């Protein structure tokens, strides 16, 4: 027997049946006969028809029944609020290691930024109250010769790129001549022994010329900075410029060497193996002054005949990035002069007396401001300046860094924070050594050895103190990389968290602050207050002390 349910708000009535199936009927009418007829028709629809096909029940009827059932459930839930199932499944806490999804830490990031700003602002205010305003625009110790030599080197250093262009122009002309006089082959065979020997002899001469050129730019600039330029800021900028040109010149020589070999030996498959983008400017068409000048100003250390290019220059974007860079540079200057310098000066006597607890306290105090200065410098260089330069040159690839702050090991940090340098060493040092049969450890050791030497040149030469702290700080990264590499490969979040913690501790406390203290002390011992105290003590030695009664 069917029992009529009460009508819904839409005028649809529900008929229950003994088999538990709910049948939907049409809207009721005020007319009695027609209403009865309609109900009879609806009731008869529940009776199976022997002539009906199996697909008589359509998907719309099924979905309609499901919608009605869901409406009933919702109405029941609204009526019985106290029986709602709050705990219906096993769910871990979002900060637990067994959480299935990693929560977003955007709020914590904002909190840490606020804490850094407020905490350092309090320290700066306390510093101003204690020492007064130490900012002096007109106070500087620039020597006239420092500025003159710095400007001269700024224009002389890029000349080595022009020398590299002249060397490659001669090599390209020689390659065209060799290509013309060689036997015409269909490219299906490898180069003959005579062709291979001629290429090797030519490459040796080109290699020697490039080696002399790149060595001279680094040695000559380092000599002038170390012995002739007194101010460390001018010396640092000059040395950075020399290292950049050194890296660019080396990349220009190595890349054109391989392109010249492929041009002289057009074996089938080898030319096709070259990157597709190189077809926009094949060798030797890339050996032009315009191509070199673009590479000189492009925000990359790796040479390519062609790069991905943007369609137009967005000057509003350029001005925004330049404004960011200028504001951050002023902030770095203010924080260094007002806060970092007093901390360094107050650490000199602690280092001289080897007061290790006080030295540790100075390191911890210096770590905060050094981290803020470094982060501001990173953003100013990689986000503001390089993006502005890329926009002006229409350089398309703006991936100058990856999210290094999430590094789960020291190796990941060195691969992601400075991608132009990483790409240079991987392309021109690590990969060629691996292709020649060297092991991963030897290739990595070579990369960090060269990088450690360059770090010592960038820090020790401008400060006139080659004490090896920057070299060891870079070279000793290899044991830390080996220590944290297993943590990076762990699937659990605890290993990644531990690796990221080791990275931040070694970076913020044991790395930069210690190096800053050592080089500042060495500078003061050679030119500053420490040297004056030592000279005064040597000129007027103290009398022998006697024990009190």
CSV table of C-alpha atoms in Angstrom, one decimal, residues 134-142 231 333:
chain,number,residue,atom,x,y,z
A,134,UNK,CA,76.3,58.4,13.3
A,135,UNK,CA,75.1,59.1,9.8
A,136,UNK,CA,77.2,61.7,8.1
A,137,UNK,CA,76.7,62.4,4.4
A,138,UNK,CA,79.8,64.5,4.0
A,139,UNK,CA,82.0,62.4,6.1
A,140,UNK,CA,84.0,59.8,4.1
A,141,UNK,CA,87.6,58.7,3.7
A,142,UNK,CA,87.6,58.5,-0.1
A,231,UNK,CA,88.7,52.5,0.4
A,333,UNK,CA,74.0,52.3,4.2
